[in-house]
Each structure stands twice: as structure tokens, then as C-alpha cells.
Coordinates of C-alpha atoms in Angstrom, one line a residue:
M1 CA 11.0 -17.4 24.5
H2 CA 12.0 -14.5 26.7
V3 CA 12.9 -11.2 25.0
L4 CA 14.8 -8.5 26.8
H5 CA 14.2 -5.0 25.2
V6 CA 16.8 -2.2 25.4
P7 CA 15.2 1.0 24.2
S8 CA 17.3 4.1 23.4
W9 CA 14.2 6.2 23.9
Y10 CA 11.3 5.4 26.2
P11 CA 8.4 7.4 27.8
T12 CA 9.0 8.7 31.4
T13 CA 6.9 10.9 33.7
N14 CA 8.3 14.1 32.4
Y15 CA 8.7 13.0 28.8
P16 CA 5.6 10.9 28.1
Q17 CA 5.9 11.1 24.3
S18 CA 9.6 10.2 24.0
G19 CA 9.8 6.8 22.3
I20 CA 6.1 6.2 22.7
F21 CA 6.1 4.2 19.4
I22 CA 8.8 1.9 20.9
K23 CA 6.7 1.3 24.0
E24 CA 3.6 0.6 21.9
Q25 CA 5.5 -1.8 19.7
I26 CA 6.9 -3.8 22.7
E27 CA 3.4 -3.9 24.2
A28 CA 2.0 -5.2 20.9
I29 CA 4.7 -7.9 20.7
A30 CA 3.8 -9.0 24.2
L31 CA 0.1 -9.2 23.2
F32 CA 0.3 -10.7 19.8
A33 CA 3.3 -13.0 19.9
P34 CA 2.2 -16.2 21.7
G35 CA 4.8 -18.1 23.7
T36 CA 6.9 -15.1 24.4
S37 CA 7.5 -13.1 27.6
H38 CA 9.2 -9.7 27.8
T39 CA 11.4 -7.5 29.9
V40 CA 12.3 -3.8 29.4
I41 CA 15.4 -2.3 31.0
S42 CA 15.9 1.4 31.5
W43 CA 18.4 3.9 33.1
G44 CA 16.1 6.9 33.2
H45 CA 16.5 8.0 29.5
E46 CA 15.7 11.7 29.0
E47 CA 15.0 12.3 32.7
T48 CA 18.5 11.5 33.8
Q49 CA 20.4 12.8 30.7
F50 CA 22.7 15.8 31.3
R51 CA 22.6 18.2 28.4
I52 CA 25.1 21.0 28.3
R53 CA 22.7 23.2 26.4
D54 CA 20.0 22.8 29.0
P55 CA 21.6 22.3 32.4
I56 CA 18.6 23.8 34.3
R57 CA 16.3 21.2 33.0
F58 CA 18.8 18.5 33.9
F59 CA 19.0 19.6 37.6
I60 CA 15.2 19.8 37.8
N61 CA 14.9 16.3 36.5
L62 CA 17.8 15.2 38.8
L63 CA 15.9 16.5 41.8
N64 CA 12.7 14.7 40.7
S65 CA 14.3 11.4 39.7
R66 CA 17.1 11.3 42.3
P67 CA 19.2 8.6 40.6
T68 CA 20.5 6.1 43.2
R69 CA 21.5 3.1 41.0
K70 CA 19.0 1.2 43.1
L71 CA 17.3 -1.5 41.0
N72 CA 13.5 -1.1 40.8
K73 CA 11.1 -3.8 39.4
S74 CA 7.6 -3.2 38.2
F75 CA 4.9 -4.7 35.9
D76 CA 2.7 -3.1 33.3
N77 CA 0.6 -4.6 30.5
G78 CA 2.2 -8.1 30.9
I79 CA 5.8 -6.7 30.7
T80 CA 8.4 -6.8 33.4
Y81 CA 10.4 -3.6 33.9
Y82 CA 13.8 -3.3 35.6
H83 CA 14.9 0.3 36.2
T84 CA 18.2 1.5 37.6
P85 CA 18.4 5.3 37.5
S86 CA 21.7 6.6 36.2
V87 CA 23.0 10.0 35.2
W88 CA 24.4 9.9 31.7
W89 CA 25.7 12.4 29.2
S90 CA 27.0 12.9 25.6
E91 CA 29.4 10.4 24.1
R92 CA 31.6 13.5 23.2
L93 CA 32.4 14.0 26.9
P94 CA 34.8 11.7 28.9
M95 CA 33.1 8.6 30.2
G96 CA 29.9 9.6 28.4
G97 CA 27.6 7.8 26.1
V98 CA 27.3 4.0 26.5
S99 CA 30.0 3.9 29.2
S100 CA 28.0 6.2 31.5
I101 CA 25.0 3.8 31.6
Q102 CA 26.5 0.4 30.9
A103 CA 26.7 -0.5 34.6
S104 CA 23.0 0.3 35.2
A105 CA 22.0 -1.6 32.1
R106 CA 24.1 -4.6 33.2
K107 CA 22.5 -4.6 36.7
C108 CA 19.1 -4.7 35.2
F109 CA 20.1 -7.4 32.7
L110 CA 21.6 -9.7 35.3
R111 CA 18.5 -9.6 37.4
A112 CA 16.3 -10.2 34.3
N113 CA 18.4 -13.1 33.1
A114 CA 18.5 -14.7 36.6
E115 CA 14.7 -14.5 36.9
H116 CA 13.6 -15.2 33.3
S117 CA 16.5 -16.7 31.4
V118 CA 16.7 -14.3 28.5
D119 CA 16.8 -15.9 25.0
I120 CA 17.3 -12.8 22.8
I121 CA 17.9 -9.1 23.2
H122 CA 16.1 -6.5 21.1
A123 CA 17.8 -3.1 20.9
H124 CA 15.5 -0.3 19.8
V125 CA 17.5 2.4 18.0
G126 CA 21.2 1.8 17.2
Y127 CA 22.6 4.2 19.8
P128 CA 23.0 3.9 22.7
A129 CA 20.9 0.7 22.8
G130 CA 22.9 -1.1 20.1
P131 CA 26.3 -1.1 21.9
I132 CA 24.6 -1.9 25.2
A133 CA 22.8 -4.9 23.7
R134 CA 26.1 -6.0 22.1
N135 CA 28.0 -5.9 25.4
L136 CA 25.2 -7.7 27.3
A137 CA 24.7 -10.4 24.6
R138 CA 28.5 -11.1 24.4
E139 CA 28.7 -11.5 28.2
A140 CA 25.8 -13.9 28.3
N141 CA 26.5 -15.6 24.9
I142 CA 23.0 -14.9 23.5
P143 CA 21.9 -13.2 20.2
Y144 CA 20.6 -9.7 19.8
V145 CA 18.8 -7.8 17.1
I146 CA 18.6 -4.0 16.4
T147 CA 15.7 -2.1 15.1
E148 CA 16.8 1.3 13.6
H149 CA 14.5 4.2 13.6
M150 CA 17.1 7.0 13.2
G151 CA 19.2 8.5 10.4
L152 CA 22.6 8.1 12.1
A153 CA 24.4 10.3 9.6
R154 CA 22.3 13.2 10.7
V155 CA 23.7 13.1 14.3
P156 CA 27.2 14.6 14.2
S157 CA 28.2 13.0 17.5
Y158 CA 27.5 9.6 16.1
M159 CA 29.9 10.1 13.1
K160 CA 33.6 10.4 12.8
K161 CA 35.3 11.2 9.4
G162 CA 32.1 10.3 7.6
Q163 CA 31.6 6.9 9.2
P164 CA 29.7 5.8 12.3
I165 CA 31.7 5.8 15.5
P166 CA 33.2 2.4 16.3
E167 CA 30.7 1.5 19.0
I168 CA 27.8 1.8 16.5
S169 CA 29.7 -0.1 13.7
E170 CA 30.6 -2.9 16.0
A171 CA 27.1 -3.2 17.3
Y172 CA 25.8 -3.5 13.8
E173 CA 28.5 -6.0 12.7
N174 CA 27.8 -8.4 15.5
A175 CA 24.0 -8.3 15.6
S176 CA 22.2 -11.4 14.4
A177 CA 19.7 -9.2 12.5
I178 CA 19.2 -5.5 11.7
I179 CA 15.7 -4.2 11.1
S180 CA 15.1 -0.7 9.6
V181 CA 11.6 0.9 9.6
S182 CA 11.7 1.9 5.9
N183 CA 13.5 1.1 2.6
F184 CA 14.8 4.7 2.6
L185 CA 16.5 4.2 6.0
K186 CA 17.9 0.9 4.8
Q187 CA 19.6 2.7 1.9
E188 CA 20.9 5.4 4.2
L189 CA 22.4 2.8 6.5
S190 CA 23.8 0.9 3.5
N191 CA 25.5 4.1 2.4
L192 CA 27.4 4.0 5.7
G193 CA 28.4 0.4 5.2
L194 CA 25.7 -0.9 7.7
V195 CA 23.9 -3.9 6.4
V196 CA 20.1 -4.2 7.0
S197 CA 18.6 -7.6 6.9
H198 CA 14.9 -6.8 7.3
V199 CA 12.6 -3.8 6.6
I200 CA 9.7 -3.8 9.1
P201 CA 7.6 -0.6 9.6
N202 CA 6.4 0.9 12.8
L203 CA 3.0 -0.2 13.9
V204 CA -0.3 1.6 14.8
N205 CA -2.9 0.3 17.3
E206 CA -5.8 -0.5 15.0
E207 CA -8.2 -0.6 17.9
R208 CA -7.4 3.0 18.9
F209 CA -7.1 4.5 15.4
F210 CA -10.1 3.6 13.2
P211 CA -12.6 5.4 10.9
I212 CA -15.7 7.1 12.4
K213 CA -18.4 9.3 11.0
K214 CA -17.4 13.0 11.3
N215 CA -19.5 15.3 13.5
N216 CA -18.3 18.5 11.8
S217 CA -19.5 19.6 8.4
N218 CA -16.5 21.7 7.1
F219 CA -13.8 20.1 5.2
V220 CA -10.6 19.9 7.4
F221 CA -7.0 19.8 6.3
L222 CA -5.1 18.6 9.4
L223 CA -1.3 18.9 10.1
M224 CA -0.2 17.1 13.3
G225 CA 3.4 17.0 14.4
T226 CA 6.3 18.8 16.2
L227 CA 6.2 22.5 15.3
S228 CA 9.7 22.6 13.8
H229 CA 11.4 23.5 10.6
G230 CA 11.9 19.8 9.7
K231 CA 8.2 19.2 9.6
G232 CA 7.6 21.9 7.0
I233 CA 5.1 24.0 8.9
D234 CA 6.2 27.0 7.0
L235 CA 5.4 25.2 3.7
F236 CA 1.9 24.4 5.0
L237 CA 1.3 28.0 5.9
K238 CA 2.4 29.2 2.4
A239 CA 0.2 26.6 0.8
I240 CA -2.8 27.7 2.9
D241 CA -2.2 31.3 1.7
K242 CA -2.7 30.0 -1.9
V243 CA -5.6 27.6 -1.2
K244 CA -7.7 30.0 0.9
N245 CA -8.2 32.3 -2.1
E246 CA -9.9 29.6 -4.0
G247 CA -13.2 30.0 -2.2
L248 CA -13.3 26.5 -0.7
Q249 CA -15.4 25.7 2.4
C250 CA -12.6 24.3 4.4
E251 CA -10.6 24.7 7.6
F252 CA -6.9 24.4 8.4
W253 CA -5.9 22.8 11.7
I254 CA -2.4 22.6 13.1
A255 CA -1.9 20.3 16.1
G256 CA 1.2 20.1 18.3
T257 CA 3.8 22.1 19.9
G258 CA 7.5 22.5 19.3
P259 CA 10.6 24.7 19.4
D260 CA 9.5 26.9 16.5
E261 CA 5.9 27.4 17.6
F262 CA 6.2 31.2 18.2
K263 CA 8.0 31.7 14.9
F264 CA 5.3 29.9 12.9
K265 CA 2.4 31.7 14.7
S266 CA 4.1 35.0 14.0
L267 CA 4.6 34.0 10.3
S268 CA 0.9 33.1 10.2
E269 CA -0.1 36.5 11.5
N270 CA 2.2 38.3 9.2
M271 CA 0.7 36.4 6.2
G272 CA -2.8 37.4 7.3
L273 CA -3.8 33.8 8.2
A274 CA -4.8 34.4 11.8
S275 CA -8.5 33.8 11.0
S276 CA -7.8 30.9 8.7
V277 CA -5.6 28.6 10.8
R278 CA -6.8 26.9 14.0
W279 CA -3.9 26.1 16.3
L280 CA -4.9 23.1 18.5
G281 CA -1.8 23.2 20.7
N282 CA -0.5 20.2 22.6
I283 CA -2.6 17.0 22.0
S284 CA -2.4 14.2 24.5
R285 CA -1.9 10.7 23.1
D286 CA -5.4 9.8 24.1
Q287 CA -6.8 12.7 22.0
V288 CA -4.9 12.0 18.9
P289 CA -7.3 9.4 17.3
Q290 CA -10.2 11.8 17.7
I291 CA -8.4 14.7 16.0
F292 CA -7.7 12.4 13.0
Q293 CA -11.3 11.3 12.9
M294 CA -12.5 14.9 12.9
S295 CA -10.4 15.8 9.8
D296 CA -10.7 14.9 6.1
V297 CA -7.1 15.0 4.8
F298 CA -3.9 14.7 6.7
V299 CA -1.0 16.9 5.5
L300 CA 2.6 16.8 6.7
P301 CA 5.2 18.3 4.2
S302 CA 8.3 17.1 6.2
R303 CA 11.8 17.7 5.0
Y304 CA 13.0 14.4 6.4
E305 CA 11.4 11.3 7.9
T306 CA 12.8 7.8 8.5
F307 CA 9.3 6.5 8.7
G308 CA 6.5 8.9 9.8
V309 CA 4.1 7.1 12.1
V310 CA 1.5 9.9 11.9
Y311 CA 0.9 9.1 8.2
A312 CA 0.1 5.5 9.2
E313 CA -2.2 6.7 12.0
A314 CA -4.1 8.9 9.5
L315 CA -4.5 5.9 7.2
A316 CA -5.8 3.8 10.1
C317 CA -8.6 6.3 10.4
G318 CA -9.3 6.0 6.7
K319 CA -8.0 9.5 5.8
P320 CA -6.0 10.2 2.6
V321 CA -2.7 11.9 3.2
I322 CA -0.4 14.4 1.5
A323 CA 3.3 13.7 2.1
T324 CA 6.6 14.7 0.7
K325 CA 9.3 12.6 -0.9
C326 CA 11.5 12.9 2.2
G327 CA 12.2 9.2 3.0
G328 CA 9.8 7.1 5.0
P329 CA 6.6 8.4 3.3
D330 CA 7.9 7.0 0.0
D331 CA 6.9 3.6 1.3
I332 CA 3.7 4.7 2.9
V333 CA 1.9 6.7 0.3
T334 CA 0.3 4.9 -2.7
D335 CA -2.1 5.9 -5.5
G336 CA -5.0 4.7 -3.5
N337 CA -4.3 6.6 -0.2
G338 CA -3.0 10.0 -1.1
L339 CA -0.5 12.2 -2.9
L340 CA 3.3 12.2 -2.7
I341 CA 4.9 15.5 -3.7
D342 CA 8.4 17.1 -3.9
K343 CA 10.0 18.6 -0.8
N344 CA 10.2 22.3 -0.2
D345 CA 7.6 23.2 -2.8
P346 CA 4.6 25.1 -1.4
D347 CA 3.1 25.6 -4.8
Q348 CA 3.0 21.9 -5.4
L349 CA 1.6 21.4 -1.9
A350 CA -1.2 23.9 -2.6
N351 CA -2.0 22.1 -5.8
A352 CA -2.1 18.8 -4.1
M353 CA -4.5 20.1 -1.4
L354 CA -6.8 21.5 -4.1
E355 CA -6.7 18.2 -6.0
L356 CA -7.6 16.2 -3.0
Y357 CA -10.4 18.6 -2.1
H358 CA -12.0 18.3 -5.5
S359 CA -11.4 14.5 -5.9
Y360 CA -12.0 13.6 -2.2
Y361 CA -14.8 11.2 -2.9
S362 CA -12.7 9.1 -5.3
Y363 CA -10.8 7.9 -2.3
S364 CA -12.4 5.0 -0.4
E365 CA -12.2 5.2 3.4
S366 CA -12.6 1.4 3.6
T367 CA -9.9 0.7 1.0
I368 CA -7.5 3.0 2.8
R369 CA -8.3 1.3 6.1
D370 CA -7.9 -2.3 4.6
S371 CA -4.5 -1.4 3.1
F372 CA -3.4 0.0 6.5
M373 CA -4.4 -3.3 8.2
D374 CA -2.3 -5.3 5.7
R375 CA 0.7 -3.1 6.3
Y376 CA 0.8 -1.4 9.7
S377 CA -1.6 -3.0 12.1
R378 CA -0.3 -4.7 15.2
P379 CA -0.9 -8.3 14.1
T380 CA 0.9 -7.7 10.8
V381 CA 4.0 -6.0 12.2
V382 CA 4.3 -8.3 15.2
S383 CA 4.1 -11.3 12.9
A384 CA 7.1 -10.0 10.9
I385 CA 9.1 -9.3 14.1
S386 CA 8.3 -12.7 15.5
R387 CA 9.7 -14.3 12.3
V388 CA 12.9 -12.5 12.8
Y389 CA 13.2 -13.8 16.4
Q390 CA 12.5 -17.3 15.1
E391 CA 15.1 -17.0 12.4
V392 CA 17.7 -15.7 14.8
L393 CA 17.0 -18.6 17.3
G394 CA 17.0 -21.2 14.6
G395 CA 13.3 -21.9 15.0

């Protein structure tokens, strides 16, 4: 079986974290699904996207990538890549969206199909990959599936009069299977009239994320994520302000960067937390497992998550988590691996942090790890995806 992957997001030289979880999933499928081979097609993704709000960044990327529509072929981790750079822009502008990259995607597909005889197309994220997959599959008369990671209703340009734009609706209606990464997202899509056939979570590399004995003595509450309003950084700071007065021997770490970094650091200083919070800054993908391993409890009081792969990464390292009832974490957090609290409630967050601090040793590192392996490890998730492929192909 040869699978052609069409990712809406994918890492590039200048955007190494964009869609990294999609790349890791595809690599895992190639490794753990025997009898399959894989191709990924790309048009440049974020490096060749023109954004009206950031034209300077676009022209810098344009000079670096120099889109020529020339097809390039490469190999990495057993996967074939076909790349035809193409400038693309918002679907709100004339000839934008899918239409601006369809020709590049088709050129890659035709080459891949000629060399490998594609059996099934897997679109990762409903837009723009979904409509692209639909167009290619229709032309070649082969099936396609979509894995949705995104809350479509929260992207204004993807909606029209309260419903998904026709390109998205048609891509969903004609797919052989629709996968969502959480039950919460399945319900969101159902509310839009989009039918999900399978719920399969994101995966985490269990060989990179694993428990290890800490080499630091202080108890560490860790938050890792994009420093933005949506991740609830302000709520964490307010909770720290309450917790630090309890006389606990603990530290508070915040890892990551983001659009609101300066605002949150200023808030921290104004609250008198400068000596209490350790800002770790940008963490490379290779450093992430070590940061989890050096902590005791992972905290992320997000306001919205369709899944939340960082929670699963923390569990892989045997760490209990504190999350909010904001979507994806509702599936992830159980009685045995952490606490699930209401959104936008710093008092409840502070109480949860205190509760976990005092009851920390009632949580079993090995139990948390074993549960993770059963739910989010590469073999488990790839097995579920492989079954979808087989169902679609009638195997």
C-alpha cells in the first residue's frame, strides 16, 4: 500500500515547529505500519504564504525560498518528498486558497503516482489539504481520508453564514473516512454538519519521551507552550501569586515564546513574581523531553485545545498534569494522571496546584506511563490509523 500525504502544515527551514506533530505522525506510520510506503507533497507551506498583515516576512521568505514551481524530490526517514514551491495566499483574495497551490500539488501528485502507484491519499487538516486531496483523488479515482486537528468554526475565513465554505464541506462529504483527534473536536465538527467516522488522538514518540530520575531537588511546576492568551499564561501567573504564599519549596517554570511574551513578563513583574518565575525561553524540539523530565507537575490552563499534545508528552514522562476543561484535555486527563479544572479560574488552578503538591506521591509514575503507552504511543496510534486505511481499501 502506498500512501500519499497532503499536510496543511509542515515544518520548513524557517518554521521548524509548524506542523511538527504531523511530520512525526507520518514518520511513525512509515515505521510501524508494515507493508506500506509513503510520500509527502508540499508547496512551501508557511515559507511561501503571503500574509497581508506581515508582508515583510513574506518577502524575506520569498527571497530565501525563491519559488520556481520546479519539482524537487528528496528522501528522509524512509519517506519520499516531492516539493514544488508555490506562492499562495488567503482564500479571501482572488485566486487564493486552494486554487493558488492546486497546480503545484497536482504536479507533485502526478510524479508520485507515476513512480509509486498511490493507493490512498491522507489529508492532514481539513483546509487547504482536504480540498486538494479531494481534487487529486477524484482525478485519479482513488480514496482519501482526512485527519482534522483544527476547530474550523474558529477561523472566520473558513466559514460563511455559520457554515464551512463549500470547498471544506465538499472535501468532508466525499472523503472515505474522517478522523478527528478528540471527541470534543468530533462534536464541534458535528455541530457544523461534518460527520466524523473515527477518533484517533495525536501520538508521542515513546522512545524520546520517557520517565527518568530527576537531578534537581526542588518541586517544579512546569508550563510549556506558546506564550499567548489562549494558553492561559495569565491564569498561571495569578495562580502562582496565590501558591507562593503557602511556604512551599517549589519552583515555577515557563517554557516557550509567543506573541504575548512581553505582556506576560510585564504582568509577572507588576505582580512581584520576578523572583518566583523562571522563564526558559525558546526550547528546541530536542530539549523538550529533558524539560519535562526535570519537572514534577505539568500545568497548562488553556482556554481552547482540540487535542493538546504537550499533555500527552508530559504523561509519557510519567508526570501528572493539570489541565482545563477546554476540549482536547477532557479526553486526556483521568483520575490517575492529574486534575481537570474549569477554564478561566485562577483560584481553582491554585487549589489544584496545592492539591497535587501535597498528594504528589499518590500518583504513580509507572501507572501514568503505562496508561500513556496504551493510548498515545506510536504503535497504538499507528495501529488505529492502519485499520482505517484497511477499511477504506476494503482489506
